[in-house]
Coordinates of C-alpha atoms in Angstrom, one line a residue:
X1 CA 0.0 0.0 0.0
X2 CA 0.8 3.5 -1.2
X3 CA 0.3 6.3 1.6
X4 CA -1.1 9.1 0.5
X5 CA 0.5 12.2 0.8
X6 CA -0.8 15.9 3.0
X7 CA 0.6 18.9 2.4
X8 CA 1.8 21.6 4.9
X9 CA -1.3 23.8 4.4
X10 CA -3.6 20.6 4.8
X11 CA -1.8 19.2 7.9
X12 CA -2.5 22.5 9.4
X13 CA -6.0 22.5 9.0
X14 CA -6.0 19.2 10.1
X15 CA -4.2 20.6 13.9
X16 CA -7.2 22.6 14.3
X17 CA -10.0 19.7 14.2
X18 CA -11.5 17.4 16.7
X19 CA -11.7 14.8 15.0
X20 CA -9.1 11.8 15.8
X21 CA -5.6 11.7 14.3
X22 CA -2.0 11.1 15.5
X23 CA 0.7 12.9 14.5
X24 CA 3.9 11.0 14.6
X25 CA 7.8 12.5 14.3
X26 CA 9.4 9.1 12.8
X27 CA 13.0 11.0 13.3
X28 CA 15.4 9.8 16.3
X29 CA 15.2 11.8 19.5
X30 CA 18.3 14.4 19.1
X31 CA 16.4 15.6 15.6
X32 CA 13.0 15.8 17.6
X33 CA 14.7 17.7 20.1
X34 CA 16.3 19.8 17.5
X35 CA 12.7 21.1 15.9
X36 CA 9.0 19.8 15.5
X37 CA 5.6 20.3 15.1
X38 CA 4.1 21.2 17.8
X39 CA 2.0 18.3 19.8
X40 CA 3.4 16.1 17.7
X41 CA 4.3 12.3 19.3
X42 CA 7.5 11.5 18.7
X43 CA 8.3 7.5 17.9
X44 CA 11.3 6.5 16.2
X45 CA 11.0 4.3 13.3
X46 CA 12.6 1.4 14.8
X47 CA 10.0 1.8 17.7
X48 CA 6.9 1.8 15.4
X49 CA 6.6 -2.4 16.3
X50 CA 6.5 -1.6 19.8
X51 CA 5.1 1.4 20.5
X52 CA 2.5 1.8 17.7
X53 CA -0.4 -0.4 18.4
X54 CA -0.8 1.2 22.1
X55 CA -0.8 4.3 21.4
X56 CA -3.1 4.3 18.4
X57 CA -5.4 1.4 19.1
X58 CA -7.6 2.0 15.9
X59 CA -6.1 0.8 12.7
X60 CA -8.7 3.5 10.3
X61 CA -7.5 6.3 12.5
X62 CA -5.7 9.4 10.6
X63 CA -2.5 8.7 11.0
X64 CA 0.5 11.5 9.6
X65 CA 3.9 10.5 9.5
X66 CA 7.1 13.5 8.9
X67 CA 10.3 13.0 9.2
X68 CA 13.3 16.4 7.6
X69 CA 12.6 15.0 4.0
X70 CA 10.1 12.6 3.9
X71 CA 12.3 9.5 3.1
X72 CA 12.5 8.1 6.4
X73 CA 8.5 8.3 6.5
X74 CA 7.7 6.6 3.8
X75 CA 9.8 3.5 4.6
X76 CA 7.9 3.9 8.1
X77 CA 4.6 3.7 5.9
X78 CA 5.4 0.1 5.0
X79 CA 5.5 -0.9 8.6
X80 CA 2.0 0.7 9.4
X81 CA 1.0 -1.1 6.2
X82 CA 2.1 -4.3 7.6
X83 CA 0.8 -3.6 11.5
X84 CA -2.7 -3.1 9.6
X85 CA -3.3 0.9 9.8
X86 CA -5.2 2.3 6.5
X87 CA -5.2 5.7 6.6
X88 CA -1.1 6.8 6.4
X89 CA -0.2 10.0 5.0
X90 CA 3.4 11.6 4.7
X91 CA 3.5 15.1 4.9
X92 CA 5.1 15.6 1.2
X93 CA 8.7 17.4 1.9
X94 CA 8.8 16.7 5.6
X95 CA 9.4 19.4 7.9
X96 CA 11.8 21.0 5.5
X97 CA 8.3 22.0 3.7
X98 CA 6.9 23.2 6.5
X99 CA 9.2 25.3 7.4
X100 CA 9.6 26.9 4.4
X101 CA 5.6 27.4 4.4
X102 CA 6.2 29.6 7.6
X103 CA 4.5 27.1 10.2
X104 CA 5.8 27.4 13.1
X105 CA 8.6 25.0 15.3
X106 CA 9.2 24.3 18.5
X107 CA 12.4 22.6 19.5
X108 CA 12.9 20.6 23.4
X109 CA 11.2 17.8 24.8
X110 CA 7.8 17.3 25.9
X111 CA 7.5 20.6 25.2
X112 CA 3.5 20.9 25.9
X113 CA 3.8 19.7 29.4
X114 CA 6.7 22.2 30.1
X115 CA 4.6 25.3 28.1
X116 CA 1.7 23.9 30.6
X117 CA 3.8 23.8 33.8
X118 CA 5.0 27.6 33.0
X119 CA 1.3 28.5 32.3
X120 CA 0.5 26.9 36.0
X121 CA 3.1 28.8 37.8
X122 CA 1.9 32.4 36.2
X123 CA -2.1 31.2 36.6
X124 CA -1.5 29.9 40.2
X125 CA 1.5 31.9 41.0
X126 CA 3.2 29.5 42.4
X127 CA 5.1 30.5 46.1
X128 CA 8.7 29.8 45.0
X129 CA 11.8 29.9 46.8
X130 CA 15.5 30.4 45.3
X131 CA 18.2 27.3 46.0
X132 CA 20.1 29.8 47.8
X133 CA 17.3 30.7 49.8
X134 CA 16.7 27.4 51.0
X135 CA 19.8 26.5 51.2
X136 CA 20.3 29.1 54.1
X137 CA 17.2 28.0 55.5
X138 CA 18.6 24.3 55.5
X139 CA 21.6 25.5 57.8
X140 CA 19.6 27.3 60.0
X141 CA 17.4 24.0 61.2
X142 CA 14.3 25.4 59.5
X143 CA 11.3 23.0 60.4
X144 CA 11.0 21.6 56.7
X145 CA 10.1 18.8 54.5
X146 CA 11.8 18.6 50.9
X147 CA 10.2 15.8 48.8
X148 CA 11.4 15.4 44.9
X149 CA 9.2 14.7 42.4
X150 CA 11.1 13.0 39.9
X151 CA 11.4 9.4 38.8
X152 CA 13.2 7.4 41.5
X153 CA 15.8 6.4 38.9
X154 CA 16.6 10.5 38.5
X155 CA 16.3 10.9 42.2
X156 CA 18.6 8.4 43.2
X157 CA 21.7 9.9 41.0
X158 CA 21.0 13.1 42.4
X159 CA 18.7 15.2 45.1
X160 CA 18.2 17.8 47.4
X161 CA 20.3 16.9 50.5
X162 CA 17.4 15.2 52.9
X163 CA 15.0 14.8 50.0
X164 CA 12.5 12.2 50.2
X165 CA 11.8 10.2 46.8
X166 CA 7.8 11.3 46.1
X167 CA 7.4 10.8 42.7
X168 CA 4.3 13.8 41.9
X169 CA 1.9 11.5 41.4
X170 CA 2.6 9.9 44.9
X171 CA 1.8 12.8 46.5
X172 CA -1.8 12.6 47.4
X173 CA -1.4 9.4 48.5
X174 CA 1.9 9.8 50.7
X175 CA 2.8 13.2 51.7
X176 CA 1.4 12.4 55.5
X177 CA 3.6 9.7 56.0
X178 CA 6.5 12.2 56.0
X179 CA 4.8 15.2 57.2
X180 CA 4.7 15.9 60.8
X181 CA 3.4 18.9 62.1
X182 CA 0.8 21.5 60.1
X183 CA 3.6 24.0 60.2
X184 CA 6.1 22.4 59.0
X185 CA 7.2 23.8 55.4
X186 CA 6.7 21.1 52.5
X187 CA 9.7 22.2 50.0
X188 CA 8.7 20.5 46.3
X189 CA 11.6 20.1 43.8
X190 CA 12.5 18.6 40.4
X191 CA 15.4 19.1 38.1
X192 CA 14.3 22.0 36.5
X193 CA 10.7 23.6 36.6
X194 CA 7.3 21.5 35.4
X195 CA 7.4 19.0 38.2
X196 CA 8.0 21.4 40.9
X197 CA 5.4 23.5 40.1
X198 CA 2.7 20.6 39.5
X199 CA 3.6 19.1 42.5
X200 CA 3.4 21.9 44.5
X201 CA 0.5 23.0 43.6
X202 CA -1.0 19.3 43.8
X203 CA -0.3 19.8 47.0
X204 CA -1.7 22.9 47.3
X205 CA -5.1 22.0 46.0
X206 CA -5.4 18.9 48.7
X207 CA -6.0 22.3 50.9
X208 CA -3.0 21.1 53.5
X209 CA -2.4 23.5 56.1
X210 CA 1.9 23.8 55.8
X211 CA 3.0 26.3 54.0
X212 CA 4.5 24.7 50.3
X213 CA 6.8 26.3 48.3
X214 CA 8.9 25.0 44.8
X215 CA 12.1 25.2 44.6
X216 CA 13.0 27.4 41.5
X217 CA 14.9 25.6 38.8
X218 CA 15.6 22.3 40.9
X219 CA 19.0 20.7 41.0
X220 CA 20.1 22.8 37.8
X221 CA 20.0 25.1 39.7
X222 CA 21.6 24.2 43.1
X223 CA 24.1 22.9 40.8
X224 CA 24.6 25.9 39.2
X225 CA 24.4 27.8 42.9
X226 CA 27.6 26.2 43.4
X227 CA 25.5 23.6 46.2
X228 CA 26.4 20.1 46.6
X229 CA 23.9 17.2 45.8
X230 CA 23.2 14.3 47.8
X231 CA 24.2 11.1 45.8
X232 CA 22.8 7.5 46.2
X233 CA 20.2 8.7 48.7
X234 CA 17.2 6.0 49.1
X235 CA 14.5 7.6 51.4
X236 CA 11.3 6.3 50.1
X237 CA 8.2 7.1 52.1
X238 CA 6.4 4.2 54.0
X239 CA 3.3 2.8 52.9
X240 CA 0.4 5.0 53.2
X241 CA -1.5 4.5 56.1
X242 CA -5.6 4.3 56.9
X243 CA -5.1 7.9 57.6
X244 CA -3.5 9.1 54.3
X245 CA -5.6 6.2 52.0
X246 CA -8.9 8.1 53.6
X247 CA -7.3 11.4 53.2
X248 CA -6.5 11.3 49.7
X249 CA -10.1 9.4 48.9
X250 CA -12.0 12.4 50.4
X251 CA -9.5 14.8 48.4
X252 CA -10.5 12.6 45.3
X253 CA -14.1 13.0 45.4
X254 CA -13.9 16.8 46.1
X255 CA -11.2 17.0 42.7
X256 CA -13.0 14.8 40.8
X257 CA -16.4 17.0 41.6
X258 CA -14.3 20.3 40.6
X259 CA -13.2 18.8 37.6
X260 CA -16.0 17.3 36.1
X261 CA -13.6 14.1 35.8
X262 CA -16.1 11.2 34.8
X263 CA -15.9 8.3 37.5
X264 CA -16.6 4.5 35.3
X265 CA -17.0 1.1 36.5
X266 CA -14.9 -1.9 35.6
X267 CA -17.9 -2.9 33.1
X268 CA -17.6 0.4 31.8
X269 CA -13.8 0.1 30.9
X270 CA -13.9 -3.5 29.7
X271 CA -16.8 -2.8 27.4
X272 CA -14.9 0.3 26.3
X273 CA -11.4 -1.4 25.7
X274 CA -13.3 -4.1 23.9
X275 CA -14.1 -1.3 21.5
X276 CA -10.0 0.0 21.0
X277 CA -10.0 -1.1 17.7
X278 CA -12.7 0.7 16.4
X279 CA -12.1 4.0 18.9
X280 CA -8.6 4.9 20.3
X281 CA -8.3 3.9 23.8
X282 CA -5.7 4.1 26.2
X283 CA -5.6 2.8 29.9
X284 CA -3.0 4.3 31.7
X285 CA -1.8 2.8 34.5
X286 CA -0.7 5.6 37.6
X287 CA 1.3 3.6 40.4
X288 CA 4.4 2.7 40.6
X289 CA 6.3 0.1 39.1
X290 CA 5.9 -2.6 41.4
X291 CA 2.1 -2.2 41.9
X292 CA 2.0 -2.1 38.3
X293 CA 4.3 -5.3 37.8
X294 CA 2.2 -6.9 40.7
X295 CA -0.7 -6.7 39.1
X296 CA -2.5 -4.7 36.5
X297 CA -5.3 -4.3 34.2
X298 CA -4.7 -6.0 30.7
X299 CA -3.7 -3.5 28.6
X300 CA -3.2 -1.1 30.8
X301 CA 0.6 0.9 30.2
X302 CA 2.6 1.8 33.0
X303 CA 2.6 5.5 33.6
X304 CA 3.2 6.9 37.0
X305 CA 1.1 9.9 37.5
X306 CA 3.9 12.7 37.6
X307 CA 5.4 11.3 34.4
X308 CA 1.8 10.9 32.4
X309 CA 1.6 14.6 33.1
X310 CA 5.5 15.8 32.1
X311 CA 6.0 13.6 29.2
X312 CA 2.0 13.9 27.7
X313 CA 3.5 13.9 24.0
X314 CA 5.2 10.6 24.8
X315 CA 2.1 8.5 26.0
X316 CA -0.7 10.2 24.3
X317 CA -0.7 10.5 20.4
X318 CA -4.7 10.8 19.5
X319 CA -5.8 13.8 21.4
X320 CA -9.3 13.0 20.6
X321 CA -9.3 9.5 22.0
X322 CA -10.0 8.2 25.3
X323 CA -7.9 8.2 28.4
X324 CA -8.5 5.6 31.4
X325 CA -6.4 6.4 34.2
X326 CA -6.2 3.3 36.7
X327 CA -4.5 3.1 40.2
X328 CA -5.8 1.1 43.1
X329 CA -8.6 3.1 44.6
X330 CA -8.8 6.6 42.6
X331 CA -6.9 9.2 44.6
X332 CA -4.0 9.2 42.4
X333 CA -5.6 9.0 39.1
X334 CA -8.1 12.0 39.8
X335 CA -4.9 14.1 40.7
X336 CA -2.9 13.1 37.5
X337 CA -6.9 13.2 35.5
X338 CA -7.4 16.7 36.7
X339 CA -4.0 17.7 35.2
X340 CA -4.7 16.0 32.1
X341 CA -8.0 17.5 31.4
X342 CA -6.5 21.1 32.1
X343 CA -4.0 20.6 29.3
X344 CA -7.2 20.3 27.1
X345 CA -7.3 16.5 26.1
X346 CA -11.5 16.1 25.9
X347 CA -12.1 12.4 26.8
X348 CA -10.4 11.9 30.7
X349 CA -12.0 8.9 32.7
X350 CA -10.8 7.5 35.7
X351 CA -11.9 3.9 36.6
X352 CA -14.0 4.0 40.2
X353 CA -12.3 1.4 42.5
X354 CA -9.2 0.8 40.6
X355 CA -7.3 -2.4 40.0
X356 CA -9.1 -3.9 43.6
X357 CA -12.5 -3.0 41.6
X358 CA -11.6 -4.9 38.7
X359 CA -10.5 -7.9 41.1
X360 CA -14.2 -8.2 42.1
X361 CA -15.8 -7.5 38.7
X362 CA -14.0 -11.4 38.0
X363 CA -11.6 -10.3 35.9
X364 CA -8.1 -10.7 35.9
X365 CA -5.1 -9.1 35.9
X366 CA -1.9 -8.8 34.4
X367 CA 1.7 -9.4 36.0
X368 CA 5.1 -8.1 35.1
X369 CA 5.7 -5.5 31.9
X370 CA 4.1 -6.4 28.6
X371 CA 5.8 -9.0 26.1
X372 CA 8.6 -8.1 24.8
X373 CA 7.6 -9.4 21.3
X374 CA 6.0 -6.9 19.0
X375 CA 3.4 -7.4 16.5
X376 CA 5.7 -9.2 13.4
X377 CA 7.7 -10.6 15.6
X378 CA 6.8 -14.1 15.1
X379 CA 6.6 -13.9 11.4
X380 CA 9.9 -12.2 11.2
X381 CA 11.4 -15.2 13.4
X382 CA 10.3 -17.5 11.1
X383 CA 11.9 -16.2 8.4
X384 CA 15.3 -15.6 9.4
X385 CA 18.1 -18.3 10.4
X386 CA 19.8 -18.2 13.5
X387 CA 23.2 -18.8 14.9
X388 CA 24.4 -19.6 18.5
X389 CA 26.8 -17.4 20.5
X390 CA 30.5 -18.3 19.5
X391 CA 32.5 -18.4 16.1
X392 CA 31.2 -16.2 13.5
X393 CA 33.9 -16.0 10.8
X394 CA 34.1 -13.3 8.1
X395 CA 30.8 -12.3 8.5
X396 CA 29.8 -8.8 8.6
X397 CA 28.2 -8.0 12.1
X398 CA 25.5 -5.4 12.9
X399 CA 24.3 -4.0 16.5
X400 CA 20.8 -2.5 15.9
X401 CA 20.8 -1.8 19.7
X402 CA 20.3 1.9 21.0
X403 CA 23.9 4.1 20.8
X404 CA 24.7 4.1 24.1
X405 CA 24.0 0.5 24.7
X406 CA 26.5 -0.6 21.6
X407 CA 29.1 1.8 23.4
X408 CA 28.3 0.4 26.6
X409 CA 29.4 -3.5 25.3
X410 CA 28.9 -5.2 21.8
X411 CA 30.5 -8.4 20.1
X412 CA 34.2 -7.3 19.3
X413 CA 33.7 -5.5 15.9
X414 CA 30.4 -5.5 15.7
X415 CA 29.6 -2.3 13.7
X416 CA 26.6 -0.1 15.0
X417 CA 23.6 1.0 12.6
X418 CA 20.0 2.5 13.7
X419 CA 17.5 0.0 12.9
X420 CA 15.2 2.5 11.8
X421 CA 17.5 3.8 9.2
X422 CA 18.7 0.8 8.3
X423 CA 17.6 0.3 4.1
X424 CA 19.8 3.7 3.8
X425 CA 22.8 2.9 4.9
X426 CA 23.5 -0.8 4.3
X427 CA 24.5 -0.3 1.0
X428 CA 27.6 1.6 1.7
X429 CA 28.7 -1.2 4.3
X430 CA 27.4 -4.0 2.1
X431 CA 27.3 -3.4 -1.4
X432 CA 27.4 -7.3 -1.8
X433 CA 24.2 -8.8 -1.5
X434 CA 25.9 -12.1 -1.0
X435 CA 27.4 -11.1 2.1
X436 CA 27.2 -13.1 5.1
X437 CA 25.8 -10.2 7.8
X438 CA 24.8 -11.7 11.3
X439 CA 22.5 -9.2 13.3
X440 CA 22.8 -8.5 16.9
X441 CA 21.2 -6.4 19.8
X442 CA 20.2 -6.8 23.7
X443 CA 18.3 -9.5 23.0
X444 CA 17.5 -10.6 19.6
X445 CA 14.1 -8.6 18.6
X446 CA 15.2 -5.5 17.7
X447 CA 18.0 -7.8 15.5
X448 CA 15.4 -10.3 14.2
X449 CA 12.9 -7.4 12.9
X450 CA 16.3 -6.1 11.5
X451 CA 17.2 -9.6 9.5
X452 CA 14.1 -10.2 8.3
X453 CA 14.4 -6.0 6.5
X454 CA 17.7 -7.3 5.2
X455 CA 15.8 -10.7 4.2
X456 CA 13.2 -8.8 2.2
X457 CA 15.8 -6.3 0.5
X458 CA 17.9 -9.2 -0.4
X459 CA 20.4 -10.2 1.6
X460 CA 19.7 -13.4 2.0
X461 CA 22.6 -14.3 4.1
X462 CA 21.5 -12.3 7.2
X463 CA 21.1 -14.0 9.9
X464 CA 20.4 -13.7 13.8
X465 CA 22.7 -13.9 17.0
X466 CA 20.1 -16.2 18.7
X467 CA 19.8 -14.1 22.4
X468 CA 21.9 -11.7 21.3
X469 CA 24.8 -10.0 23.6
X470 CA 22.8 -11.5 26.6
X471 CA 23.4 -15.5 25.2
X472 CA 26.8 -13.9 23.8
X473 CA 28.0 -12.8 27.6
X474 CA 26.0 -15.8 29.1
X475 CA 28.6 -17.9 27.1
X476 CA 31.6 -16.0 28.7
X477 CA 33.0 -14.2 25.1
X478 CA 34.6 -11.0 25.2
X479 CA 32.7 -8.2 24.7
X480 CA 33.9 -4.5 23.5
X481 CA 33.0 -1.5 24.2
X482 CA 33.0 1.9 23.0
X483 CA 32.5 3.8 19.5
X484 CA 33.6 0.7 17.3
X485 CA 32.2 1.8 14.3
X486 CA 29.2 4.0 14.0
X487 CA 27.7 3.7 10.0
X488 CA 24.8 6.3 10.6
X489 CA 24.6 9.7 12.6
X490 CA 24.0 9.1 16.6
X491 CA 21.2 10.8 17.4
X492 CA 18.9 8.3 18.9
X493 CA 20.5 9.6 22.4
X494 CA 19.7 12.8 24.3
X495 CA 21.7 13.7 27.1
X496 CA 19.9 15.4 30.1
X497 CA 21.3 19.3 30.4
X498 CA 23.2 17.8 33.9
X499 CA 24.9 15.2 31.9
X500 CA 26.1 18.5 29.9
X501 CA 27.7 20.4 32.0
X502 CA 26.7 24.1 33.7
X503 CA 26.2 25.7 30.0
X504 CA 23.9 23.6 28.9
X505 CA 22.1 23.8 32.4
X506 CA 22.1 27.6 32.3
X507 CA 20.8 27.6 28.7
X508 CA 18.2 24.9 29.3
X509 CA 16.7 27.2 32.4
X510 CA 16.7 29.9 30.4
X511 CA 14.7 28.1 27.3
X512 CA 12.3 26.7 29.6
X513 CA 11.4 30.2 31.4
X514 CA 11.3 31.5 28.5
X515 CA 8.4 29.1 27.0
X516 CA 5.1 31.2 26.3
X517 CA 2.5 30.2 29.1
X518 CA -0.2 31.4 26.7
X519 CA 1.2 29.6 23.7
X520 CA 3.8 28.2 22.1
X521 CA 6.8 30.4 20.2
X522 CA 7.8 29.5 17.0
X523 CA 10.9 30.6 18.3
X524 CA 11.7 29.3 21.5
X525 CA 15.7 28.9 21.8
X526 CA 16.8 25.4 22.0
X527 CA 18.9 24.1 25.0
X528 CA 22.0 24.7 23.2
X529 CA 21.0 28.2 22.3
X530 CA 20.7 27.3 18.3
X531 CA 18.2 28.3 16.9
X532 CA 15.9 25.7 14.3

């Protein structure tokens, strides 16, 4: 199948209507960052397999596809083809076109959630306190509790000193258990901006009696005060008690009342997901990862309530379609709803009793993270030979795994290619379509979806390292690590600003202050300070 082709003007009319699209950026991550449309979901090519069917769960919905030129969509159209969607268009000169239509660009990451976190701190206005502020206030014995609200994985490299791990989402749920005395201080921070302002004022609106202030510009910017993180820390708050479950039930009724958020039953939401192929559905799963892995609703994604909010673009791709947010009651998915529906996506439910609810409905749940194995997996196994870990001769070997992994450890000489690039470059690296090539990764899916590309264009000597590095270390063989040899631009990687040093702190800080609360400029300066 052919997709058809939109141009800029049309794509832009389509922005402005209701009606159910997704708008995908098939480009790796550094170009996303670099420019895009805005709202648009980004999903690398060599992700479409994985990522695709859950976040557009109805094969006749309007799908767009851009990449700079339009090359790399229209090798992506063959893959929507082949995962069943209908309606693919490529918007004809990619966004080198659109650009030179004068639409506008944004460039960063999950760039509605930040515009939206900046438009919440001017709305709100936000009680904010400098690091060096609190920092004073820290040696002084102030009566204070600092909570972060980042993933624990981000907390644990680097926090507040005497930060507890509250992930926004958690909040609701667990700020009592930490949370002495109604005059103690409650000090939110993040990295940067977004999550300290939501979380504050999630806090905020549970109409707590401590004072609750953000910390402006998180550990960018105690970094950049010159201040000292802590490292390694570990403090997670104890299981919420009677107290704080009943608390953050009665602040869940009253949100949910405020809001207008619509309360479902387990019926409801089965019947509904039953539908996903007709109507886009997504059940979002709030809790944290081992709730989630303990037991969840089938089909339901993992996405901890602070992280559904700051990375929206990364979770939702049909605006129009319906969100289900699950926990295990509904405190924590009216606070993460009530976000949602403020950053204007229509169709926000929240499932009434949570995973316990569909427990008695006689219906079960889920354990672990979802299979590994995409859709084409299994016919893509089947065509493509395998070999075990050990000997492989003259053959020419490829790592399809992400950058970093492949410089982290791959099988000595092992050249590295993006998957999603791959019918581009192999010809410069095997002109010879006789060439032995053996394919490698993590694992072996990304490789076997990779063989069975090279299968189709050809080569019909590529073949698989069954279980990939994991069977190849397993075996005890030497593995390599570092750049090797890199056959396509690394860009599949973005560094956090902290990772960059104070520079690209300082100009990150100032990009994201400088995001339009009331919109989005065209010309909002990139981390770096380029400009797109």
């Amino acid at each position: 199948m052919n997709p058809g082709a939109i141009s800029p003007e049309q794509l832009a009319t389509l922005l402005e209507q209701p009606a159910p699209y997704a708008l995908l950026d098939v480009r790796e991550r550094a170009a996303f960052e670099r420019g895009h449309i805005f709202r648009a979901t980004p999903l690398p090519r060599r992700l479409l397999e994985m990522r695709l069917p859950t976040l557009v769960t109805a094969p006749a919905t309007l799908i767009v596809l851009y990449d700079d030129y339009g090359t790399l969509s229209t090798l992506a159209a063959t893959t929507l083809a082949d995962l069943g969607y209908s309606e693919v268009f490529v918007l004809t000169g990619g966004l080198e076109a659109w650009r030179r239509a004068g639409r506008p660009v944004v460039q960063g990451l999950n760039v509605p959630s930040k515009v939206f976190g900046e438009h919440v701190l001017h709305e709100r206005k936000t009680p904010e306190i400098s690091c060096l502020e609190l920092a004073a206030q820290m040696a002084e014995g102030r009566d204070m509790v600092i909570v972060d609200t980042r993933t624990p994985e981000e907390y644990h490299r680097g926090c507040l000193p005497g930060a507890w791990s509250m992930p926004g989402g958690e909040l609701v749920l667990r700020i009592g258990e930490v949370v002495e005395r109604p005059d103690q201080t409650i000090v939110v921070h993040c990295g940067g901006r977004t999550r300290s302002y939501l979380g504050a004022e999630s806090l905020r609106r549970m109409g707590l009696p401590n004072p609750i202030v953000a910390v402006k510009n998180g550990t960018m910017g105690w970094q950049l005060d010159g201040l000292e993180l802590e490292r390694g820390a570990t403090r997670w708050a104890p299981p919420p008690s009677d107290k704080s479950r009943s608390r953050a039930l009665d602040v869940a009724v009253r949100v949910a009342a405020e809001d207008g958020t619509p309360l479902v039953s387990p019926d409801a939401v089965a019947e509904r997901w039953g539908r996903r192929g007709e109507e886009n559905v997504v059940l979002l799963d709030v809790r944290t990862r081992d709730e989630y892995e303990a037991g969840h609703v089938p089909g339901a994604q993992w996405a901890p309530g602070g992280q559904a909010v700051q990375a929206t673009d990364e979770y939702v791709a049909v605006r129009a379609g319906w969100l289900v947010l699950i926990c295990d009651g509904f405190g924590r998915s009216i606070m993460t709803a009530g976000w949602l529906k403020r950053m204007g996506f229509p169709h926000v439910a929240v499932m009434e009793g949570g995973v316990i609810a569909w427990q008695r409905s006689g219906r079960p749940l889920e354990t672990g993270q979802p299979d590994a194995h995409p859709p084409g997996y299994a016919a893509a196994y089947r065509v493509v030979d395998r070999i075990p870990a050990g000997p492989i001769g003259d053959a020419l070997v490829l790592s399809v795994d992400p950058s970093d992994a492949y410089l982290r450890g791959h099988v000595p000489g092992a050249q590295w290619i993006g998957r999603g690039r791959l019918e581009l470059a192999i010809g410069r690296v095997a002109p010879d379509k006789d060439q032995p090539i053996v394919v490698t990764c993590a694992d072996d899916v990304q490789s076997t979806l990779a063989a069975a590309t090279l299968r189709r264009m050809g080569y019909a000597n590529a073949r698989v390292l069954d279980g990939g590095l994991a069977a190849w270390t397993a075996a005890g063989l030497p593995v390599e690590s570092g750049p090797g040899t890199m056959l396509a631009e690394v860009d599949d990687v973005v560094q956090k600003p902290y990772e960059r040093g104070r520079a690209a702190m300082e100009a990150y800080l100032r990009w994201e202050e400088a995001l339009d609360p009331h919109g989005v400029s065209p010309h909002a300066l990139l981390p770096e300070g380029r400009r797109a």
